[in-house]
Structures are given as C-alpha cells and as structure tokens.
Coordinates of C-alpha atoms and ligand atoms in Angstrom, one line a residue:
M197 CA 101.5 83.7 168.5
R198 CA 105.0 82.4 169.0
H199 CA 108.2 82.8 167.1
F200 CA 110.1 79.6 166.1
L201 CA 113.8 80.7 166.2
S202 CA 116.0 78.0 167.7
I203 CA 115.9 74.5 169.3
K204 CA 117.9 76.1 172.2
E205 CA 114.9 78.1 173.4
F206 CA 112.3 75.2 173.5
S207 CA 111.8 72.8 176.4
K208 CA 112.1 69.1 176.0
N209 CA 108.3 68.9 176.4
E210 CA 107.7 71.4 173.7
I211 CA 109.9 69.6 171.2
E212 CA 108.3 66.3 172.0
L213 CA 104.8 67.9 171.6
I214 CA 105.8 69.2 168.1
V215 CA 107.3 65.9 167.1
K216 CA 104.2 63.9 168.2
R217 CA 101.9 66.3 166.5
A218 CA 103.9 65.9 163.2
I219 CA 103.6 62.1 163.5
A220 CA 99.8 62.4 164.2
F221 CA 99.5 64.5 161.0
K222 CA 101.5 61.9 159.1
T223 CA 99.6 58.9 160.3
G224 CA 96.2 60.5 159.9
R225 CA 95.4 60.4 163.7
S226 CA 94.9 64.2 163.5
S227 CA 93.5 66.0 160.6
Y228 CA 95.3 69.0 159.3
N229 CA 92.7 70.2 156.7
N230 CA 91.8 73.8 157.1
I231 CA 93.7 74.3 160.4
L232 CA 95.3 77.4 158.7
K233 CA 92.2 78.5 156.8
D234 CA 92.2 82.3 156.4
K235 CA 95.9 82.5 157.3
A236 CA 98.4 84.0 154.9
I237 CA 102.1 83.1 155.2
I238 CA 105.0 84.9 153.6
T239 CA 108.2 83.0 152.8
I240 CA 111.4 84.8 152.0
F241 CA 114.6 83.0 151.5
F242 CA 117.8 85.1 151.3
E243 CA 119.7 81.8 150.7
N244 CA 118.9 79.0 148.3
S245 CA 116.7 76.1 149.3
T246 CA 114.8 73.3 147.7
R247 CA 113.5 71.1 150.6
T248 CA 112.9 73.6 153.3
R249 CA 111.1 76.2 151.2
T250 CA 109.0 73.7 149.3
S251 CA 108.0 71.7 152.3
F252 CA 107.0 74.9 154.3
E253 CA 104.9 75.9 151.3
M254 CA 103.4 72.4 150.9
A255 CA 102.6 72.2 154.6
A256 CA 100.9 75.6 154.6
K257 CA 98.8 74.9 151.5
R258 CA 97.8 71.4 152.8
M259 CA 96.6 73.2 156.0
G260 CA 94.5 75.6 154.0
A261 CA 96.7 78.7 154.2
K262 CA 97.6 81.1 151.4
V263 CA 101.3 81.4 150.7
I264 CA 103.2 84.3 149.2
N265 CA 106.8 83.5 148.2
I266 CA 109.0 86.6 147.9
D267 CA 111.8 86.2 145.5
H268 CA 114.4 88.7 147.0
N269 CA 116.1 89.0 143.6
Q270 CA 112.9 90.4 142.2
S271 CA 112.1 92.6 145.2
S272 CA 113.0 96.2 146.1
I273 CA 116.1 94.8 147.9
K274 CA 117.6 95.1 144.4
K275 CA 117.0 98.8 144.6
G276 CA 118.9 99.1 147.8
E277 CA 116.1 98.5 150.4
T278 CA 117.6 96.7 153.4
D279 CA 116.5 93.2 154.5
Y280 CA 115.3 94.8 157.8
D281 CA 113.2 97.5 156.0
T282 CA 111.8 94.8 153.7
I283 CA 110.5 92.7 156.6
I284 CA 109.1 95.8 158.4
N285 CA 107.2 96.9 155.3
L286 CA 105.9 93.4 154.6
S287 CA 104.8 93.3 158.3
A288 CA 102.5 96.2 157.4
I289 CA 100.7 94.0 154.9
K290 CA 99.8 91.8 157.9
P291 CA 100.7 88.2 157.1
D292 CA 100.0 85.7 159.8
A293 CA 103.7 84.4 159.8
F294 CA 107.0 84.8 158.1
V295 CA 109.2 81.9 157.1
I296 CA 112.7 83.3 156.8
R297 CA 116.1 81.9 155.8
H298 CA 119.0 84.2 156.1
Y299 CA 122.7 83.9 155.5
H300 CA 123.5 85.9 158.7
S301 CA 123.5 83.9 161.9
G302 CA 120.9 85.4 164.3
Y303 CA 119.0 87.4 161.7
P304 CA 115.6 85.9 162.4
Y305 CA 116.1 86.5 166.1
F306 CA 117.1 90.2 165.3
L307 CA 113.9 90.6 163.2
S308 CA 111.7 89.1 165.9
Q309 CA 112.5 92.0 168.1
F310 CA 110.7 94.4 165.7
T311 CA 107.6 92.5 164.7
Q312 CA 104.7 90.9 166.5
I313 CA 104.2 88.6 163.5
P314 CA 105.6 85.1 164.2
I315 CA 108.9 84.5 162.5
I316 CA 109.8 80.9 161.7
N317 CA 113.6 80.4 161.2
A318 CA 114.2 78.3 158.1
G319 CA 117.9 78.3 158.7
D320 CA 120.2 81.2 159.8
G321 CA 123.8 81.3 158.6
T322 CA 125.9 78.8 160.6
N323 CA 123.7 79.2 163.7
E324 CA 120.6 76.9 163.7
H325 CA 118.2 75.0 161.4
P326 CA 115.4 74.3 164.0
S327 CA 112.8 72.9 161.5
Q328 CA 115.4 70.5 160.2
A329 CA 116.1 69.3 163.7
I330 CA 112.4 68.7 164.3
L331 CA 112.0 66.6 161.2
D332 CA 115.1 64.7 162.1
A333 CA 113.8 64.1 165.6
M334 CA 110.5 63.0 164.1
T335 CA 112.3 60.5 161.9
M336 CA 114.4 59.2 164.8
F337 CA 111.2 58.9 166.9
E338 CA 109.4 56.9 164.2
I339 CA 112.3 54.4 164.1
T340 CA 113.1 54.0 167.8
G341 CA 109.9 55.2 169.5
R342 CA 111.9 57.6 171.7
L343 CA 114.0 60.7 171.7
D344 CA 115.9 60.1 174.9
N345 CA 119.3 58.5 175.2
L346 CA 120.1 58.1 171.5
K347 CA 123.6 57.4 170.3
V348 CA 124.3 59.8 167.4
C349 CA 127.4 60.7 165.4
I350 CA 127.6 63.6 163.1
I351 CA 130.3 63.4 160.4
G352 CA 131.5 66.2 158.2
D353 CA 131.7 70.0 158.1
I354 CA 130.5 70.6 161.7
I355 CA 131.7 74.1 162.3
N356 CA 129.8 75.5 159.3
S357 CA 126.7 73.4 160.0
R358 CA 123.5 75.0 161.4
V359 CA 122.0 71.4 161.4
A360 CA 124.8 70.3 163.8
K361 CA 124.2 73.2 166.1
S362 CA 120.5 72.5 166.4
H363 CA 121.3 68.8 167.0
M364 CA 123.7 69.8 169.8
W365 CA 120.7 71.4 171.6
L366 CA 118.6 68.2 171.0
A367 CA 121.5 66.2 172.4
E368 CA 121.6 68.3 175.6
K369 CA 117.8 68.2 176.1
F370 CA 117.4 64.5 175.4
N371 CA 120.6 63.2 176.9
W372 CA 122.1 61.9 173.7
E373 CA 125.5 60.3 173.4
L374 CA 126.5 62.8 170.6
S375 CA 129.8 62.5 168.9
F376 CA 131.5 64.2 165.9
F377 CA 133.9 63.1 163.3
G378 CA 135.5 65.0 160.4
P379 CA 138.6 66.8 159.2
K380 CA 140.3 68.6 162.1
T381 CA 139.7 71.9 160.3
M382 CA 135.9 71.3 160.4
L383 CA 135.5 70.2 164.0
P384 CA 134.0 72.3 166.8
E385 CA 136.0 74.2 169.4
K386 CA 136.5 72.7 172.8
K387 CA 134.1 75.1 174.5
W388 CA 131.2 73.4 172.6
L389 CA 132.1 70.0 173.8
S390 CA 131.0 69.6 177.4
H391 CA 128.6 66.9 176.5
M392 CA 130.1 65.7 173.2
H393 CA 132.9 63.6 172.0
I394 CA 135.3 63.8 169.0
C395 CA 135.9 60.4 167.4
S396 CA 139.5 59.7 166.4
N397 CA 138.7 57.5 163.4
L398 CA 135.8 56.4 161.1
N399 CA 135.5 53.0 162.8
E400 CA 134.9 54.7 166.1
A401 CA 132.4 57.2 164.5
L402 CA 130.3 54.4 163.0
K403 CA 130.5 51.8 165.8
N404 CA 127.6 51.3 168.2
K405 CA 125.4 54.2 167.0
D406 CA 121.6 54.5 166.5
F407 CA 122.0 57.1 163.8
V408 CA 124.9 58.6 161.8
M409 CA 124.2 62.0 160.3
L410 CA 126.3 62.9 157.3
L411 CA 126.8 66.6 156.5
R412 CA 127.6 68.2 153.2
I413 CA 130.8 70.0 152.5
Q414 CA 129.4 73.5 152.2
L415 CA 131.3 74.8 149.2
E416 CA 129.3 78.0 149.2
R417 CA 130.8 78.8 152.6
E418 CA 134.3 78.1 151.3
S419 CA 134.6 75.0 153.4
G420 CA 136.3 73.3 150.5
Q421 CA 139.3 75.3 151.5
N422 CA 139.5 73.3 154.7
I423 CA 140.2 70.0 153.0
P424 CA 142.8 69.0 150.4
S425 CA 140.2 67.8 147.9
L426 CA 136.7 66.3 147.7
K427 CA 138.2 63.0 146.6
E428 CA 140.4 62.9 149.8
Y429 CA 137.4 63.7 151.9
A430 CA 135.4 60.8 150.3
R431 CA 138.3 58.5 151.0
F432 CA 138.6 59.2 154.7
F433 CA 135.1 60.4 155.8
G434 CA 132.7 59.1 153.1
I435 CA 130.3 56.2 153.5
N436 CA 130.1 53.6 150.8
K437 CA 129.0 50.0 150.4
K438 CA 132.2 48.7 152.0
N439 CA 132.0 50.6 155.2
M440 CA 128.2 51.0 155.6
P441 CA 127.6 50.7 159.4
D442 CA 124.9 48.7 161.1
C443 CA 122.8 51.8 162.0
Y444 CA 120.6 54.3 160.3
I445 CA 122.1 56.9 157.9
M446 CA 120.7 60.4 157.8
H447 CA 121.6 63.5 155.7
P448 CA 119.8 66.9 155.7
G449 CA 120.5 67.3 152.0
P450 CA 121.5 68.2 149.4
V451 CA 123.9 65.3 149.1
N452 CA 127.2 65.7 147.3
R453 CA 127.2 62.3 145.5
N454 CA 130.4 60.4 146.0
V455 CA 131.7 62.8 148.6
E456 CA 129.9 62.2 151.9
L457 CA 127.9 59.2 150.5
S458 CA 128.6 57.0 147.5
S459 CA 126.2 57.4 144.6
S460 CA 125.5 53.6 144.6
L461 CA 124.5 53.6 148.2
F462 CA 122.4 56.7 147.8
D463 CA 120.5 55.1 144.9
E464 CA 120.1 51.7 146.6
E465 CA 116.7 50.6 148.1
N466 CA 117.9 50.4 151.7
D467 CA 115.7 50.8 154.8
K468 CA 118.7 52.0 156.8
I469 CA 119.2 55.1 154.6
L470 CA 116.6 57.6 155.7
I471 CA 117.4 60.6 153.5
T472 CA 114.1 60.7 151.4
R473 CA 112.1 59.8 154.5
Q474 CA 113.6 62.9 156.2
V475 CA 112.4 65.0 153.3
E476 CA 108.9 63.4 153.4
N477 CA 108.7 64.0 157.1
G478 CA 109.7 67.7 156.6
V479 CA 106.2 68.5 155.4
F480 CA 104.5 67.1 158.5
A481 CA 107.2 68.6 160.8
R482 CA 106.5 72.0 159.3
M483 CA 102.7 71.5 159.7
A484 CA 103.3 70.9 163.4
I485 CA 105.5 74.0 163.6
Y486 CA 102.8 76.2 162.0
E487 CA 100.2 74.8 164.5
F488 CA 102.6 75.5 167.4
C489 CA 103.3 79.1 166.3
L490 CA 99.9 80.2 165.0
M491 CA 97.2 78.3 166.8
Ligands
CP603 N1 118.0 70.5 154.4 C1 117.9 71.7 153.8 O1 117.9 72.8 154.5 O2 117.8 71.7 152.4 P1 117.5 72.9 151.5 O3 118.7 73.8 151.6 O4 117.3 72.4 150.1 O5 116.3 73.6 152.0

C-alpha cells in the first residue's frame, strides 16, 4: 500500500510508470476490469469538485471497486466532529483507500501519519493537485511522445494554484523549460524560481511553447482582489481567436468563460485545445493511481 500525496515525493520513473499505465488502460493494451474487485474506496471532498471527484469514482467503479462518497455536509462534522476524527473513525470501517480533497494545504499528508490506509490527495489547499498533474502529463505524453524537455508556460493565478505547484515538480524532474505569466500580484516568489522564468508580456508567454496552461482566477480564494476586474484580466492575459498561439492549450477546469479563455474559442472544434481531452484522460490517470497505490 502506498499513499499518493504529492508529485514532489515521486521519482521520474514512478511518474512515467503511472502515465504509461494510464495510456495502456486508455488504449486497451491493458485491461482494467476487476483489478479492484473486492476493494472499497471512500471519497471525501471538503472542497467542491466536479471533474476530480467524478473521475475518481468512475475509475474505481470501472475497475470493479465499491465507492462510498461521504458528503461532509451530511456527516457528523456538522455536529462538531473534527475532520481528523472523521478520518480516524472512517479508518475503523476499513476501506481500502481514501480519496481526500481538503482546503488546508498539507492536510492529506497530516492524515497519512495516522492511518495505514492509502490516502490519495485529490487537491490540498494551494499546495498540490498530484492527480491533475498525472492526467496533464498523460495528455502531454499522448501528444508529444515524451515528458522530457517540454516547453510549458502557465498563465494566471499562479500563487493560489495547486496545479501550478505540482507542475513545478514535474518541470524539475523532467527538465522542462517552465515559465509563468500573469498579474504581478499572482506571480510566485523569487525563491520558487530557480528553474523557472517569469515572462514579461503575453507575446513572450505564448511564443515557442509546446503547451500553454491557463489557470482559473480562483474567486473562492479571494484572488479576484488581486486584479482590477475580470474584464481587465481577460484583456491582458486572456486567450482568444486573435491571439491564439501555435501550440496546445490546456486548462485544469473549471474554465471562467471570457476570462482566461474566450467562449468562442472554448466552444470551437480545435485539436489544439485539450481541455475536454484532459477530463477524459482523468479517468485513466486515476485508474493508474489506484493501481499504483493499492496493488
Ligand atoms: N481540475 C479540477 O480539480 O476540477 P474540479 O475542481 O472540478 O475537480
């Protein structure tokens, strides 16, 4: 059994293994039926989710597992039980894994010190979103046939983004040329930047890249306070038909239409826009993560 807490903790070989297993599941080269037969998985999301929660559930069910989704608003947390006590009590029921999203950075790691049951981090605060990084890496590998030496720019609310943090670890392990662009109030601190570059304008951010990853302005984390308005953001940092670069566009979702990406571009049939492919790949990436942790 293994926890799945952060991209930081995994080796390059382990990440490549998970990505290649995800692709093997998708292409049918490896069967996933019944791999998790007789396993029971508890999901508990202390923050909202559509893609991550559903694809973890879909992956588990397709692999033959039973899934118990805990709605924390309907649980005894509402009677004052702590999140920690909730997980310790649920551990006594003996599931085979927990899939946990929590609004506190580091909370899945904290919990992992108190339970032998594998904890899969489905996103913790502004720290990491490792399963998103795996599905993004899978999507990049499908397109380019490699993970090494990619040229990637991430645009948007970098400081609040757990996706950006997990991608920084991918960049370090796979020797990416990783750059960032966004409002100054949303850019990372210098100490993060030993291997990374801050672009000075949108042209530079979009030029000569394999992938541009757009990030959502996270209004729930009050990042709207760091920009004059969403309209201003769209004007200086948004991608639309006029400035669409000659590279692949990714976005972890959910997309704020007409903010980071124009609605017309989002709705267009365009092979260079990978957003729904990322969501599709999320199921196979999470299958590979279950296999890695439980088998
Ligand atoms: N990408 C992502 O984490 O989306 P959800 O918040 O909908 O799970």
